[in-house]
Coordinates of C-alpha atoms in Angstrom, one line a residue:
Chain A
X1 CA 0.0 -0.2 0.1
X2 CA 1.7 2.8 -1.1
X3 CA 1.8 6.5 1.0
X4 CA 0.7 8.5 -2.4
X5 CA -1.8 6.1 -2.9
X6 CA -3.7 7.3 -0.6
X7 CA -3.4 10.9 0.1
X8 CA -4.3 10.9 -4.5
X9 CA -7.2 8.8 -3.1
X10 CA -8.8 11.1 -0.5
X11 CA -7.5 14.0 -2.8
X12 CA -10.2 12.2 -4.9
X13 CA -12.3 11.5 -3.0
X14 CA -12.3 15.5 -2.2
X15 CA -12.7 16.0 -5.8
X16 CA -15.7 14.5 -6.0
X17 CA -18.1 16.3 -2.6
X18 CA -17.0 19.3 -3.4
X19 CA -18.7 18.7 -6.3
X20 CA -20.8 16.5 -4.8
X21 CA -24.2 16.0 -4.2
X22 CA -26.0 19.4 -6.4
X23 CA -22.5 21.2 -5.5
X24 CA -20.8 21.4 -8.8
X25 CA -22.7 21.9 -11.3
X26 CA -23.7 25.1 -13.5
X27 CA -20.9 27.9 -14.2
X28 CA -21.8 29.1 -9.7
X29 CA -21.1 26.1 -8.6
X30 CA -17.7 25.3 -10.9
X31 CA -16.8 28.6 -9.4
X32 CA -18.1 27.4 -5.5
X33 CA -16.1 24.1 -6.0
X34 CA -12.4 25.3 -7.2
X35 CA -12.3 28.1 -3.8
X36 CA -13.6 25.3 -1.3
X37 CA -11.0 22.8 -3.4
X38 CA -8.3 25.7 -3.4
X39 CA -8.8 26.3 -0.1
X40 CA -8.5 23.9 1.6
X41 CA -5.2 23.1 0.3
X42 CA -4.1 26.3 0.8
X43 CA -4.5 25.8 4.9
X44 CA -2.7 21.8 3.6
X45 CA -0.1 23.6 2.1
X46 CA 0.8 26.1 5.4
X47 CA 0.3 23.1 7.3
X48 CA 2.5 22.3 5.3
X49 CA 4.9 24.7 5.7
X50 CA 4.7 25.1 9.4
X51 CA 5.7 22.0 10.0
X52 CA 9.6 22.1 7.7
X53 CA 12.9 22.4 10.0
X54 CA 12.8 26.0 11.1
X55 CA 16.4 26.4 9.4
X56 CA 14.1 25.4 6.4
X57 CA 12.1 29.0 6.8
X58 CA 15.0 31.4 7.6
X59 CA 17.1 32.0 4.8
X60 CA 15.4 32.3 1.4
X61 CA 15.7 33.4 -1.5
X62 CA 12.6 33.8 -3.8
X63 CA 14.1 31.8 -6.3
X64 CA 15.1 29.7 -3.6
X65 CA 11.7 29.3 -2.5
X66 CA 10.2 28.5 -5.0
X67 CA 13.2 26.2 -6.8
X68 CA 12.5 25.1 -3.0
X69 CA 8.7 24.0 -3.8
X70 CA 9.9 22.2 -7.3
X71 CA 12.5 19.3 -5.8
X72 CA 10.0 19.9 -1.7
X73 CA 7.3 20.3 -2.2
X74 CA 6.7 18.1 -5.5
X75 CA 8.7 15.5 -3.9
X76 CA 6.8 15.6 -0.4
X77 CA 3.1 15.6 -2.5
X78 CA 4.2 13.8 -5.5
X79 CA 7.1 11.0 -4.8
X80 CA 8.6 13.8 -7.7
X81 CA 10.0 16.5 -8.6
X82 CA 8.5 19.0 -11.0
X83 CA 10.3 19.2 -14.5
X84 CA 10.8 22.4 -15.7
X85 CA 10.7 25.9 -13.8
X86 CA 10.5 29.0 -16.3
X87 CA 11.1 32.5 -14.5
X88 CA 11.1 36.2 -16.0
X89 CA 12.7 37.3 -12.9
X90 CA 10.5 40.5 -13.1
X91 CA 8.2 37.7 -10.0
X92 CA 6.9 34.8 -12.4
X93 CA 7.2 31.4 -12.4
X94 CA 5.8 28.8 -14.5
X95 CA 6.7 25.1 -12.4
X96 CA 5.4 22.6 -14.0
X97 CA 4.9 18.9 -14.6
X98 CA 4.5 16.6 -17.9
X99 CA 3.1 14.0 -16.0
X100 CA 1.8 15.2 -13.3
X101 CA -0.2 12.8 -10.4
X102 CA -4.1 13.9 -10.3
X103 CA -4.7 14.2 -14.7
X104 CA -3.2 11.2 -15.1
X105 CA -6.1 8.8 -14.1
X106 CA -8.3 11.4 -16.3
X107 CA -9.2 9.8 -20.2
X108 CA -7.5 11.8 -23.3
X109 CA -8.6 14.2 -25.0
X110 CA -9.6 17.3 -26.3
X111 CA -12.8 17.2 -24.8
X112 CA -12.3 16.6 -21.4
X113 CA -9.6 19.5 -20.7
X114 CA -12.4 21.4 -19.3
X115 CA -12.2 19.6 -16.5
X116 CA -9.4 19.7 -15.8
X117 CA -9.0 22.5 -13.6
X118 CA -10.9 21.1 -10.7
X119 CA -8.1 19.0 -10.4
X120 CA -5.3 21.7 -10.4
X121 CA -7.4 23.9 -8.1
X122 CA -6.5 22.5 -4.8
X123 CA -2.6 21.9 -6.3
X124 CA -1.8 26.2 -6.8
X125 CA -3.7 26.5 -2.6
X126 CA -1.4 24.1 -2.5
X127 CA 1.2 26.3 -3.3
X128 CA 0.3 29.4 -2.9
X129 CA -0.3 28.3 1.2
X130 CA 3.3 27.1 1.7
X131 CA 3.9 30.3 0.0
X132 CA 2.8 32.4 2.1
X133 CA 3.5 30.8 5.0
X134 CA 7.7 31.3 3.9
X135 CA 6.7 34.9 3.8
X136 CA 5.6 35.0 0.1
X137 CA 2.0 36.4 -0.4
X138 CA 1.1 35.4 -4.2
X139 CA -1.1 34.5 -6.4
X140 CA -1.2 31.1 -8.6
X141 CA -3.9 29.7 -11.7
X142 CA -2.7 26.4 -13.8
X143 CA -3.7 25.0 -17.7
X144 CA -3.0 22.9 -19.1
X145 CA -2.8 22.4 -23.0
X146 CA -2.3 18.9 -22.9
X147 CA -2.4 16.0 -21.2
X148 CA -1.6 14.8 -18.4
X149 CA 1.2 17.5 -18.5
X150 CA 0.1 21.0 -17.0
X151 CA 1.6 24.3 -16.1
X152 CA 1.5 26.1 -12.6
X153 CA 1.7 30.1 -13.0
X154 CA 2.6 31.7 -9.7
X155 CA 2.4 35.4 -9.4
X156 CA 4.6 36.8 -6.3
X157 CA 2.8 40.1 -5.0
X158 CA 5.5 42.4 -4.3
X159 CA 5.1 44.2 -1.0
Chain B
X1 CA 7.5 17.7 4.2
X2 CA 6.2 13.8 6.4
X3 CA 3.8 12.1 4.2
X4 CA 1.5 10.7 6.7
X5 CA 1.6 15.0 7.3
X6 CA 0.1 15.1 3.8
X7 CA -2.8 12.8 4.4
X8 CA -3.2 13.7 7.9
X9 CA -3.3 18.3 7.0
X10 CA -6.3 16.8 4.7
X11 CA -8.0 14.6 7.0
X12 CA -8.2 17.7 9.1
X13 CA -9.7 20.1 5.8
X14 CA -12.0 16.8 5.0
X15 CA -13.8 16.8 8.3
X16 CA -13.8 20.4 8.4
X17 CA -15.2 20.4 5.0
X18 CA -17.7 17.8 5.8
X19 CA -19.0 19.8 8.9
X20 CA -18.3 23.6 6.9
X21 CA -20.7 26.3 5.7
X22 CA -24.2 25.4 8.1
X23 CA -23.4 21.5 7.4
X24 CA -22.4 19.1 10.8
X25 CA -24.7 21.5 12.9
X26 CA -27.6 19.8 14.8
X27 CA -28.5 15.8 15.4
X28 CA -28.9 15.6 11.1
X29 CA -26.2 17.6 10.1
X30 CA -23.7 15.6 12.7
X31 CA -25.6 12.2 10.7
X32 CA -24.9 13.6 7.7
X33 CA -21.6 14.5 8.2
X34 CA -19.8 11.5 9.7
X35 CA -21.6 9.8 6.8
X36 CA -20.3 11.9 4.5
X37 CA -16.6 10.8 5.9
X38 CA -17.6 7.1 6.3
X39 CA -18.4 7.0 2.8
X40 CA -15.4 8.8 2.0
X41 CA -13.4 6.2 3.7
X42 CA -14.6 3.4 1.9
X43 CA -14.1 4.7 -1.5
X44 CA -10.2 5.3 -0.5
X45 CA -10.4 2.2 1.6
X46 CA -11.9 -0.2 -1.5
X47 CA -9.5 1.5 -3.6
X48 CA -6.3 0.8 -1.8
X49 CA -7.7 -2.5 -2.1
X50 CA -7.8 -2.9 -5.1
X51 CA -4.3 -1.3 -5.5
X52 CA -2.5 -5.1 -3.2
X53 CA -0.4 -6.7 -5.5
X54 CA -2.8 -9.3 -6.5
X55 CA -1.0 -12.6 -3.7
X56 CA -2.3 -10.6 -1.4
X57 CA -5.9 -10.5 -2.3
X58 CA -6.3 -14.9 -2.3
X59 CA -4.9 -16.7 0.9
X60 CA -6.8 -15.0 3.5
X61 CA -9.2 -15.9 5.5
X62 CA -11.1 -14.2 8.8
X63 CA -8.7 -13.2 11.3
X64 CA -6.0 -13.2 8.2
X65 CA -7.5 -10.2 7.2
X66 CA -8.0 -8.7 10.0
X67 CA -4.3 -8.7 10.8
X68 CA -3.6 -7.3 8.0
X69 CA -5.2 -4.7 8.5
X70 CA -4.4 -4.4 12.0
X71 CA -0.3 -4.1 10.0
X72 CA -0.8 -2.8 6.8
X73 CA -3.1 -0.9 6.7
X74 CA -2.5 1.1 9.7
X75 CA 1.0 1.3 8.2
X76 CA 0.3 2.6 5.3
X77 CA -1.4 5.3 7.3
X78 CA -0.6 6.2 10.6
X79 CA 3.4 4.6 9.8
X80 CA 2.5 2.5 12.4
X81 CA 0.8 -0.6 14.3
X82 CA -2.7 -1.2 15.6
X83 CA -1.5 -1.7 19.4
X84 CA -4.3 -4.6 20.0
X85 CA -6.1 -7.1 18.8
X86 CA -8.8 -8.1 20.4
X87 CA -11.4 -11.5 18.3
X88 CA -14.3 -13.8 19.9
X89 CA -14.0 -15.4 17.5
X90 CA -17.4 -14.6 17.0
X91 CA -16.5 -12.5 14.0
X92 CA -16.1 -9.5 16.1
X93 CA -12.6 -8.4 16.2
X94 CA -12.1 -5.1 18.9
X95 CA -8.2 -3.3 16.7
X96 CA -6.9 -0.9 20.1
X97 CA -4.8 2.1 19.2
X98 CA -3.7 3.5 21.6
X99 CA -2.9 7.2 20.7
X100 CA -4.7 7.1 17.7
X101 CA -2.5 10.2 15.0
X102 CA -6.7 11.8 14.4
X103 CA -6.9 12.1 17.6
X104 CA -3.7 13.6 18.5
X105 CA -3.6 16.8 18.3
X106 CA -8.0 17.0 19.9
X107 CA -7.3 18.9 23.3
X108 CA -7.7 16.4 25.7
X109 CA -10.4 16.1 28.6
X110 CA -14.0 15.2 28.9
X111 CA -15.8 17.6 27.5
X112 CA -14.4 17.1 23.7
X113 CA -15.4 13.7 24.3
X114 CA -18.3 14.3 21.5
X115 CA -16.4 15.8 18.8
X116 CA -14.2 12.4 18.4
X117 CA -16.0 11.0 16.1
X118 CA -16.4 12.5 13.0
X119 CA -12.6 12.4 13.8
X120 CA -13.0 9.0 13.7
X121 CA -16.1 8.0 11.3
X122 CA -13.6 8.4 7.9
X123 CA -11.0 5.7 8.9
X124 CA -14.5 3.3 9.9
X125 CA -15.9 3.6 6.8
X126 CA -11.3 2.7 4.8
X127 CA -11.8 -0.9 7.4
X128 CA -15.4 -1.1 6.0
X129 CA -13.9 -0.4 2.0
X130 CA -10.6 -1.8 2.7
X131 CA -11.8 -5.6 3.9
X132 CA -15.2 -5.2 1.7
X133 CA -13.0 -5.4 -1.1
X134 CA -11.2 -8.4 0.7
X135 CA -14.2 -10.2 0.5
X136 CA -15.2 -9.6 3.6
X137 CA -18.9 -7.4 4.3
X138 CA -18.8 -5.7 7.5
X139 CA -20.1 -3.0 10.0
X140 CA -17.8 -1.1 11.2
X141 CA -17.8 1.9 14.7
X142 CA -15.9 3.6 17.0
X143 CA -15.7 4.5 20.6
X144 CA -13.3 6.9 22.9
X145 CA -12.8 6.2 26.5
X146 CA -9.7 8.4 26.5
X147 CA -8.2 10.7 24.6
X148 CA -5.9 10.3 23.0
X149 CA -6.9 6.1 22.7
X150 CA -9.8 4.7 20.5
X151 CA -11.5 1.9 19.6
X152 CA -12.6 -0.3 15.8
X153 CA -15.6 -2.9 16.6
X154 CA -15.4 -5.0 13.4
X155 CA -18.4 -6.5 12.9
X156 CA -18.0 -9.8 10.1
X157 CA -21.3 -10.1 7.9
X158 CA -21.5 -13.6 7.2
X159 CA -23.2 -14.6 4.9

């Protein structure tokens, strides 16, 4: 029984619950579901970051912190690293995962792309919550061009 | 970033969500919340059991299966084993955990006992779902006498 399976199964249930029971239908329900998932991710990210060894919180530059997400956060949550990181060196970062675990079980095909956001919202929140506890306010959005690859765009808010 | 933390943080969010937004207030809301959590646990348990190596599913006697829960399922979910297992040898089993992870963060004291069921419902479902996929229909209930210890009573339904 692999640990990552456990977390992924629970995540699947969380997504289903956020869209279940009549919730999540229509545009407004869709937005509510995404907000619920993003908020849960945010608090989990905060919780994870609060449990980091104290040294990990102290020294970090912005780019170091983003690299930490790609390597350590991705490692803890998905047992691998993010595949690519790009930045404009002005506070915008693109984290790319070519085989994103929460999208892997989805059927392939253009017609399923509209289902993808619900499997990305939690992770957007997770990134934003972790960053928040590490001292960086941000906005995080996700996009999918071709399943199961996706990109998370992190924009650090300047104080 | 420890994996068990991740799962426990998400579980905490799941419990909060099941009781959030006006749901979970009053006796009926309480029951609905418990049912939602138990159902999520059930499906996660099914999913875990479906992912077991095929050999693990084949040979098991009833008692072996329960021991498997105490050792392997507990190990996968809580990174330890259940502390005690008792049975009447007539299909009823008591799994005891003296320091149950989902109860550890709760404040101690008799007045908090009534809050405990919401932190046990998911695990009741997890046991029932795992057993179901392993070929045993059951009912699972939990009780707490003294935080953070708890007991899960599994009653196997005879065919």
